[in-house]
Coordinates of C-alpha atoms in Angstrom, one line a residue:
M1 CA -49.9 7.7 -1.7
N2 CA -51.3 11.2 -2.6
N3 CA -51.7 13.0 -6.0
H4 CA -48.6 14.5 -5.7
Q5 CA -47.2 10.9 -5.7
T6 CA -49.0 9.9 -8.3
Q7 CA -49.1 12.2 -10.7
M8 CA -45.2 12.6 -10.7
R9 CA -45.2 8.6 -11.0
H10 CA -46.8 9.3 -13.8
A11 CA -44.6 11.6 -14.6
V12 CA -41.5 8.9 -13.7
G13 CA -42.8 6.2 -16.5
V14 CA -43.2 9.0 -19.6
A15 CA -39.9 9.8 -19.1
E16 CA -38.4 6.9 -19.8
S17 CA -39.8 7.4 -23.3
A18 CA -36.7 10.1 -23.7
R19 CA -34.1 8.4 -22.5
H20 CA -32.6 6.9 -25.5
R21 CA -33.0 10.6 -27.9
A22 CA -32.4 13.2 -25.0
R23 CA -28.9 12.6 -24.2
P24 CA -26.7 15.0 -23.4
N25 CA -29.6 16.5 -21.4
P26 CA -31.7 14.8 -19.0
W27 CA -34.5 12.3 -19.8
V28 CA -37.2 14.2 -18.1
G29 CA -40.7 13.5 -18.1
A30 CA -44.0 16.2 -17.3
V31 CA -47.5 16.5 -16.5
V32 CA -49.6 19.2 -16.8
V33 CA -53.2 18.9 -14.2
C34 CA -55.9 21.4 -15.3
T35 CA -58.2 23.1 -13.2
D36 CA -60.8 21.2 -15.4
G37 CA -59.1 17.8 -14.6
T38 CA -57.8 17.5 -18.0
V39 CA -54.0 15.6 -17.7
F40 CA -50.9 16.4 -20.3
S41 CA -48.0 14.7 -20.5
G42 CA -44.4 15.2 -22.3
A43 CA -41.0 14.0 -22.1
T44 CA -38.3 15.4 -23.5
S45 CA -37.8 16.3 -27.6
A46 CA -34.3 15.4 -28.7
P47 CA -31.5 17.8 -28.2
G48 CA -32.4 21.0 -29.3
G49 CA -36.2 20.6 -28.9
A50 CA -38.1 21.4 -26.7
H51 CA -38.7 20.3 -22.9
A52 CA -40.5 18.0 -21.2
E53 CA -42.5 20.7 -19.5
I54 CA -43.2 22.7 -22.8
V55 CA -44.4 18.8 -24.6
A56 CA -46.7 18.4 -22.1
L57 CA -48.2 22.3 -21.4
N58 CA -48.1 22.3 -25.8
A59 CA -50.7 19.4 -25.4
A60 CA -52.6 21.3 -23.3
H61 CA -52.8 24.0 -25.6
A62 CA -52.9 22.3 -28.9
A63 CA -56.4 20.5 -26.5
H64 CA -57.7 23.9 -26.1
A65 CA -57.4 23.4 -22.8
S66 CA -56.6 26.7 -19.6
T67 CA -53.5 25.9 -18.7
K68 CA -54.3 28.8 -16.1
G69 CA -54.2 27.6 -12.0
A70 CA -52.3 24.2 -13.3
T71 CA -50.3 22.3 -11.1
L72 CA -47.4 21.6 -13.3
Y73 CA -44.9 17.8 -12.5
S74 CA -41.4 17.8 -12.8
T75 CA -39.6 14.9 -13.0
L76 CA -36.4 17.1 -12.5
E77 CA -36.3 21.2 -11.8
P78 CA -37.3 23.3 -15.3
C79 CA -34.6 25.6 -16.2
A80 CA -34.2 28.9 -16.1
H81 CA -31.1 29.9 -18.5
I82 CA -31.2 30.1 -22.9
G83 CA -29.4 27.6 -24.3
R84 CA -30.5 25.8 -27.3
T85 CA -34.2 26.0 -26.5
G86 CA -36.2 29.0 -24.2
A87 CA -36.2 29.1 -20.6
C88 CA -39.0 26.3 -19.1
T89 CA -39.3 28.8 -16.3
T90 CA -40.6 31.7 -18.5
A91 CA -43.2 29.7 -20.2
I92 CA -44.7 28.0 -16.9
I93 CA -44.9 31.5 -16.1
N94 CA -46.9 32.9 -18.8
A95 CA -49.1 29.6 -19.1
G96 CA -50.7 30.8 -15.5
V97 CA -48.9 27.5 -13.7
S98 CA -50.3 28.0 -10.2
T99 CA -47.6 25.2 -8.9
V100 CA -45.0 23.5 -9.7
V101 CA -44.6 20.2 -8.5
V102 CA -40.9 18.6 -9.3
G103 CA -39.0 15.7 -8.2
I104 CA -35.5 16.7 -7.8
K105 CA -33.3 19.9 -8.4
D106 CA -31.0 20.2 -10.8
P107 CA -27.0 19.6 -10.2
D108 CA -26.3 20.9 -13.0
S109 CA -23.9 24.4 -12.4
L110 CA -26.4 26.4 -15.1
V111 CA -29.8 25.4 -13.5
A112 CA -28.7 24.5 -9.4
G113 CA -32.0 26.0 -8.1
R114 CA -32.4 29.0 -10.2
G115 CA -35.5 27.8 -11.9
L116 CA -37.2 27.1 -8.5
D117 CA -36.2 30.0 -6.8
Q118 CA -37.2 32.2 -10.5
L119 CA -40.7 30.0 -10.5
K120 CA -41.2 30.9 -6.4
A121 CA -40.0 35.2 -7.4
A122 CA -43.4 34.7 -9.6
G123 CA -45.6 34.1 -7.0
I124 CA -46.4 30.2 -8.1
E125 CA -46.0 27.2 -4.9
V126 CA -42.9 25.0 -5.5
I127 CA -42.9 22.0 -4.2
S128 CA -39.8 19.6 -4.7
D129 CA -38.5 16.3 -3.6
V130 CA -42.1 14.4 -4.6
C131 CA -40.8 10.3 -5.3
A132 CA -37.0 11.8 -5.6
D133 CA -35.6 8.7 -4.7
E134 CA -37.2 7.2 -8.1
V135 CA -36.1 10.2 -9.7
K136 CA -32.7 10.3 -8.5
K137 CA -32.7 6.0 -9.9
Q138 CA -33.6 6.8 -12.6
L139 CA -32.0 9.7 -13.5
H140 CA -28.7 8.5 -11.7
P141 CA -25.9 8.8 -14.1
Y142 CA -26.5 12.5 -15.4
I143 CA -26.7 13.1 -12.1
H144 CA -22.9 11.4 -12.0
H145 CA -22.4 13.3 -14.9
R146 CA -23.0 16.4 -13.8
I147 CA -21.3 16.0 -10.4
T148 CA -18.5 14.2 -11.3
G149 CA -17.7 15.8 -14.9
R150 CA -17.1 11.9 -16.2
P151 CA -19.8 9.3 -17.9
F152 CA -21.4 7.4 -15.7
V153 CA -19.2 3.7 -17.0
R154 CA -21.1 0.0 -17.3
L155 CA -18.7 -2.6 -17.4
K156 CA -20.7 -5.4 -19.1
M157 CA -19.4 -9.1 -19.4
A158 CA -20.9 -12.4 -20.2
C159 CA -19.2 -15.8 -18.7
T160 CA -19.7 -19.4 -17.0
M161 CA -20.6 -20.5 -13.3
D162 CA -16.7 -20.4 -12.4
A163 CA -16.0 -16.8 -14.1
R164 CA -14.9 -17.5 -17.6
I165 CA -15.1 -15.6 -20.3
T166 CA -13.9 -17.6 -23.1
L167 CA -14.7 -21.6 -24.0
P168 CA -12.0 -24.1 -24.9
G169 CA -12.0 -24.8 -28.8
G170 CA -12.8 -21.4 -29.5
R171 CA -16.2 -20.9 -29.2
K172 CA -17.8 -17.2 -28.3
R173 CA -20.4 -17.6 -27.6
I174 CA -21.2 -18.2 -23.6
T175 CA -25.1 -17.0 -23.2
G176 CA -27.8 -17.3 -25.2
P177 CA -30.3 -15.2 -27.3
E178 CA -32.3 -13.9 -24.3
A179 CA -29.7 -12.4 -22.9
Q180 CA -27.5 -11.2 -26.1
R181 CA -30.7 -9.1 -27.0
R182 CA -29.9 -8.1 -23.8
V183 CA -27.1 -6.2 -24.3
H184 CA -28.6 -4.7 -27.4
E185 CA -30.5 -2.6 -25.2
L186 CA -27.8 -2.0 -22.9
R187 CA -26.1 -0.6 -26.0
A188 CA -29.3 1.4 -27.3
D189 CA -29.1 3.0 -23.1
S190 CA -25.2 3.9 -23.8
D191 CA -23.3 6.8 -25.6
V192 CA -20.2 4.8 -25.9
I193 CA -18.6 1.8 -25.9
I194 CA -15.2 0.9 -25.0
T195 CA -13.4 -2.0 -26.0
G196 CA -9.5 -3.1 -26.9
N197 CA -8.2 -4.0 -29.3
A198 CA -7.0 -7.7 -28.9
T199 CA -11.1 -7.6 -28.6
V200 CA -11.3 -6.4 -32.2
R201 CA -8.8 -8.7 -33.8
A202 CA -9.7 -12.0 -31.9
D203 CA -13.8 -11.5 -32.1
D204 CA -14.2 -8.6 -34.7
P205 CA -17.2 -7.4 -32.6
L206 CA -19.2 -4.9 -34.4
L207 CA -21.1 -3.5 -31.4
T208 CA -24.5 -1.7 -32.6
V209 CA -27.5 -2.2 -31.7
R210 CA -29.5 -4.5 -33.9
D211 CA -32.3 -5.8 -32.1
C212 CA -33.9 -3.6 -30.5
D213 CA -35.1 0.6 -31.1
G214 CA -32.1 2.6 -30.3
K215 CA -28.9 4.7 -32.2
S216 CA -25.9 2.5 -32.2
P217 CA -23.4 4.5 -30.3
R218 CA -19.8 6.0 -31.0
R219 CA -17.2 2.8 -30.8
I220 CA -14.1 3.7 -28.4
V221 CA -10.6 1.6 -29.4
L222 CA -8.4 1.7 -26.9
V223 CA -5.2 0.8 -29.3
S224 CA -0.5 1.0 -27.7
V225 CA -0.5 2.5 -31.2
L226 CA -3.0 4.8 -33.0
G227 CA -3.8 3.8 -36.6
S228 CA -3.9 0.5 -35.3
V229 CA -6.8 -1.3 -35.7
P230 CA -7.9 -2.6 -38.8
A231 CA -9.7 -0.6 -41.4
D232 CA -11.7 -3.2 -42.4
A233 CA -13.0 -4.3 -39.0
K234 CA -16.3 -4.5 -38.4
V235 CA -16.3 -2.2 -35.6
Q236 CA -15.3 0.7 -38.4
P237 CA -16.6 3.3 -37.8
C238 CA -14.6 4.2 -34.9
E239 CA -12.2 5.8 -33.3
E240 CA -8.6 5.0 -31.4
W241 CA -7.6 6.2 -27.7
S242 CA -4.4 5.3 -26.6
G243 CA -4.1 7.7 -23.6
S244 CA -4.7 7.1 -19.6
L245 CA -8.5 5.7 -19.0
T246 CA -8.7 8.0 -16.4
D247 CA -8.1 10.9 -19.6
L248 CA -10.5 8.8 -22.0
L249 CA -13.4 9.8 -19.0
E250 CA -11.9 13.0 -19.1
D251 CA -12.0 13.9 -22.0
L252 CA -15.7 11.5 -22.3
G253 CA -17.1 14.0 -20.0
R254 CA -16.5 17.2 -21.3
Q255 CA -17.8 16.0 -24.7
G256 CA -21.0 15.3 -22.8
V257 CA -21.6 11.7 -22.5
I258 CA -23.4 10.6 -20.2
V259 CA -22.8 6.7 -20.4
A260 CA -20.6 4.6 -21.3
M261 CA -20.1 1.3 -21.9
V262 CA -17.5 -1.0 -21.5
E263 CA -17.5 -4.3 -23.7
A264 CA -14.0 -5.6 -24.3
G265 CA -11.8 -8.6 -22.3
S266 CA -10.0 -9.3 -19.0
R267 CA -7.4 -7.0 -19.4
V268 CA -9.3 -4.0 -20.1
A269 CA -12.0 -5.3 -17.7
R270 CA -8.9 -5.1 -15.1
S271 CA -8.1 -2.1 -15.6
F272 CA -11.2 -0.4 -14.8
F273 CA -12.5 -2.3 -11.8
E274 CA -8.5 -1.7 -11.3
Q275 CA -8.4 1.9 -11.6
N276 CA -11.7 2.1 -9.3
L277 CA -13.4 3.9 -13.0
V278 CA -16.6 1.9 -12.9
D279 CA -19.2 2.8 -11.8
E280 CA -21.6 -0.1 -12.3
Y281 CA -21.1 -4.1 -13.5
I282 CA -23.1 -6.3 -15.3
F283 CA -22.9 -9.5 -15.2
H284 CA -24.3 -12.2 -17.1
I285 CA -24.0 -15.4 -15.8
A286 CA -25.0 -18.6 -17.9
P287 CA -25.3 -21.9 -16.6
I288 CA -22.3 -23.5 -17.6
V289 CA -19.2 -24.8 -15.7
C290 CA -15.9 -24.7 -18.0
G291 CA -13.5 -26.5 -16.3
D292 CA -10.1 -25.2 -19.0
E293 CA -7.5 -23.6 -16.7
D294 CA -6.1 -21.9 -20.3
T295 CA -9.6 -19.8 -20.5
L296 CA -9.3 -16.5 -19.7
P297 CA -10.8 -15.3 -16.2
V298 CA -13.1 -11.8 -15.7
F299 CA -9.8 -9.6 -14.8
D300 CA -6.8 -11.2 -16.2
G301 CA -3.4 -10.9 -13.6
L302 CA -5.5 -9.3 -10.3
P303 CA -3.0 -9.8 -7.8
E304 CA -3.7 -11.9 -4.6
T305 CA -5.5 -10.6 -1.6
T306 CA -6.6 -11.3 1.4
A307 CA -9.8 -11.9 3.3
A308 CA -9.8 -8.1 4.8
Q309 CA -9.0 -6.5 1.3
M310 CA -11.6 -8.6 -0.9
W311 CA -12.8 -5.6 -2.9
R312 CA -17.0 -5.6 -2.2
G313 CA -19.6 -4.4 -4.0
T314 CA -24.0 -3.4 -3.8
L315 CA -26.0 -5.2 -5.0
S316 CA -28.8 -3.7 -7.3
M317 CA -30.9 -6.1 -9.8
V318 CA -30.7 -10.1 -10.4
E319 CA -33.4 -10.8 -13.2
V320 CA -33.5 -14.2 -15.3
F321 CA -33.0 -13.8 -19.2
G322 CA -33.6 -17.0 -20.5
S323 CA -31.5 -19.9 -19.3
D324 CA -28.9 -17.0 -17.9
I325 CA -28.7 -14.7 -15.5
E326 CA -28.1 -11.1 -15.2
I327 CA -27.1 -9.9 -11.5
I328 CA -26.3 -5.8 -12.1
F329 CA -23.9 -4.1 -8.8
S330 CA -22.5 -1.0 -8.1
P331 CA -18.6 -0.8 -6.6
Q332 CA -18.8 0.5 -2.6
R333 CA -16.1 2.3 -3.3
Q334 CA -13.7 1.7 -0.3
K335 CA -13.1 -1.6 0.5
V336 CA -14.3 -3.5 3.3
P337 CA -13.1 -5.9 6.0
A338 CA -14.6 -9.3 5.6
S339 CA -16.9 -10.4 8.5

């Protein structure tokens, strides 16, 4: 591992602190290494606040360190346009930085290479694609939004080993407290939670963040008729949507929603699945065999398929939370024949 990789991984770690507060901006980390060896870091502030590069430079200036000839590391290409804040490239040039190392170029059409070009034109050495795979993984939802115009959609389901999402006798809790705390972390990592009116009426969920730090997401309930969510439902205040799922995602994308999580019943889950609208599946599987055909499956009403038509995904991660297993996988975006 060379020094550029070491400092970029430092910046990746710093960026994690901004994941919940930065959206709809990307959660970026930056590190400034001054010629005397002192190191300063910063992460993206809340919308309207300073970007990561400015935070890191301000930290150096507050310590009376000289940034002339310094090397700046940023997980994402610095912006060259003026939005709610000034252009980061201008601040970098004015600070006398001599080298800028970036993880990836910004896919946002307002940036898209312009930041790097402006730095090069000012005589600054630019090194790109350092730890690019790690940065792409960290910023995957943001990149997806900027490329597709839609939010990154996660579908979270809790089920038994035989893929049932309800239990006999009306018992509601399938997974244990550790997995349930994990759900709150996933909610904090989401801008919007989407559920169905049937789930609201059957379970009366809050769908808020309670067991971890983070802001509760907006709650959207899918309804057949607007105004049908009970006024005293715990999900209130919520928004209602009666149109198509595709139109909903397009609308949310235009609003700057980066991450949308679907927490709903088997019919809504099936609709998102059948329409290929899910970017990441998160299953919490409890060590329980339900064995009751009258309980609901993960996807209700799927048509029968042949072995060659079976949907297959790509496994991303497996983790244990208490006595339950979290499995994260993504679609392959096309059906592949069974081996």
